[in-house]
Amino acid sequence: MMRSLFCSLLLLVIPSLVFADPIIVAHRGMIQHAPENTMVAFRTCLQLGIGIEVDVRRSSDGHLICVHDSTVNRTSNGRGLVSALTLRQLKQLDVGSWFHPSFGDQRVPTIDEILKEAAKHRHRRVLIALDLKAADVEADCVQLAKKHGVLSRVLFIGSTITSAGVRSKLYAADAKASIATVAHNHDEFLKAVKEPRSNWVYFRYLPSADELLKVHSSGRRAFIAGKTVAGRQSKNWRLTARIEMDAVLTDFPLELAKQLRTAQSRYRAQDRAAETKGTTKMDQQFQEIAERYLDESMRHSPVGATATGDHRFDNVIDQVSEEARAAERKMINGLLKSLADITRGQLSRDNQVDFLVLQRALEKQLWQLDTLKEWQWNPLVYTRLAGGSVYNLMARDYAPVAERLKSAAERMQQLPRLYAQVRETLNPKLVPPVHAQTAAKQHRGVLSIIDNMIRPKMDEVDEALRKELTAAIEVATKAVEEHQQWIDAELLPSAAGDFRLGPRMYDQKLEHTLGTPLSRQQIRDLAERELKRVRAEMYEIARPYYAKQNPSEQLPDNPSDELQQKVIEAVLEIASTDIPASDQVVATVIESMKTTTDFVKERDLVTVPPDPLEIIEMPEFQRGVSFAYCDSPGPLEVGQKTFYAVAPLPENWTQEQATSFLREYNIRSIHNLTIHEAMPGHFLQLAHSNRHPSQLRAVLWSGTFVEGWACYTEQVMSDAGFLDGDPLMRLVMLKWYLRSIANSIMDQAIHVDGMRRADAMKLMMEDTFQEEREASAKWVRAQLTSTQLSTYFVGLHEHFSIREAAKKEWGDEFTLKRYHDAVISFGSPPPQFVRALLLGEAIE
């Protein structure tokens, strides 16, 4: 399987005559993530709106091809001069496996192929820098650029461009060609800015603001490359933006994009608003409030900021004292007061959505602080905070390892303070026993993060930092062990709270969680109707299999409940015997990822982003709630991986328990899990979501929309004939749908109606055919959480409702891909807002 490459990036819009953010140009493609000068690297850049630098040479039979060196020795499995090989010989070379075996299908691209690909991305205003490595290629390059209609986006650079003769040939080929003159120092700059046959200055040093002013005053534009900007040089990158450099060539385009994105978020948001209505003073006033929220909320939650992708506070752990809660309350009330001054109807449609998203988020945050008061009875909040404080620093390579380890050392030194505040804050008598028991298990995993993620990296840094880390680990270890003793000796014996919310609190939380007009009773009625309908469909699928095994039995169209149960269980048994080995679950998930991705692309169901995904073993401190989850990079991150985390089977399980679990997660179930968590579920949708320019909407995403999409895609894949339309796969998918239905029924039945474990287990194991291990784990999860389990079914219902409305509105122009690409293009706001934006309905 070709390894996908990158994560979320705000697509850059570069006005043609406005000197704002520099255009980003990727040196030979994304060389940190893919083999240089290959189509996969170039195509990914173009999809993300990043420019490309392309090395131009000529084969022995006259074709223009892309290879950097004069020989093929370094970047292929062949040897020899590029100029001595024919195109056919070059095309036989493997130019990807040297980077990674998964790129073994990559071949030497022609300039014609590259420019043809660039022409497909006309909506991306990217720069194509052709680095002329060979002589006498000027006219052919110009003609190919004109052939594909991209001449206006091509800039001619390279070592040969220093020749006045080369510049003259380019100019003669077409006077509209963008031609650079190289300047290695100020003296060369003075000549370049007067060169009659060029309209760009190609800086190989960091120029001054005065020099850039002279470039622009002469009607030229400025391009920079070389050692001052090629690496992760944030200071120099900031300077290029400040002096209004037009384009920057770098080895780290995603990191540069992140820096520019943070600095220019206000302008992008205003541009987005202008597309729909035109920026107004009210829009600008709202954007200032939104930016204030993003800044202040990150300051109040440094660990959350790290997870989100804001790394200003990576060396700080949250304060959880009463003073901190008072400060948070003051922040929320101040922002709500500012929002009250906004006339929502005067905002652009996008900002109307963001206004409501922010307003409701603040109201929810205040309700959690003053009404739900989870801070005083849920120890899991703090277990995840302690574990996440280190894990989020080390899980992704967003910065050099030394920088991240330095932050980790400082955070580990703060763990004693955090734990002291936690012990002061938690009221053991209010803590439900199940929460205390789960916290006791999870908290032990904090030390495993240090052992598995910090210690192995210590040899990569200097001695001073190693000493700092050693001291910090000693402090952290002692703090974790002392807190574990407190949990075991004081919290567990004293925990006496009720995990059930009760009807008033549950209904309030349900409204905050779902963001939908559906009431608790409406959800219950809809779920119970669907439970009957889906079981009837499962019976129809199972009937032929059962009849083949039991030819003498009568199988009526309207069976009794007992017969329906027996037939469905018998045929699910067939599927449940196809299980992975207990030590091959992760390997099976990896293979499933390939299968699902290939099918989505083959059926062209939705655009597949080129973002990176890694399947990992779930960290210990996050186990005990679910078997798998999708951990996407924070919405403010650029170029980081998504983790599809899978929990290993607990070592203390009996063989009977392990078998029960594997029967639930049989091969077909693992396919359905992968569809939900990754392709085309969470991974794909969140990758699209993070491309939306609203940072506010990215941070305050709707669980109903996100979980609903993942459940919706399970049915989309089945309807499209996944696994060649295998009826057993359809049956397993419907079993998963029953799980979502049961989740929504059980969620409210437990917290409002007092449902007991025996009744919950019957609903799961009999009515919805779940195995004992899955049902037992879900019972624990339902106690630990509330209302979240309803997001799956409600979100799925909302997604199908939006699709039906779009089909009616679009008529013959409706296609699944058009619909899917559109519906996930708005970020992840509540479904009702997506519907309004998609169909032009009122935003309420």
Coordinates of C-alpha atoms in Angstrom, one line a residue, residues 14 70 79 157 204 231 364 417 493 594 620 674 704 750:
I14 CA -2.5 33.9 -3.0
S70 CA 23.3 14.5 -13.2
R79 CA 23.3 3.8 -12.4
I157 CA 15.1 29.4 -11.8
R204 CA 20.3 33.3 -2.3
G231 CA 15.5 24.3 7.2
K364 CA -21.8 24.6 27.8
R417 CA 1.7 20.7 42.1
P493 CA -12.4 3.2 49.8
K594 CA -5.6 -1.1 2.8
E620 CA -2.1 2.3 28.6
T674 CA -11.8 0.6 10.2
T704 CA -22.8 14.6 16.6
I750 CA -29.2 4.2 32.5

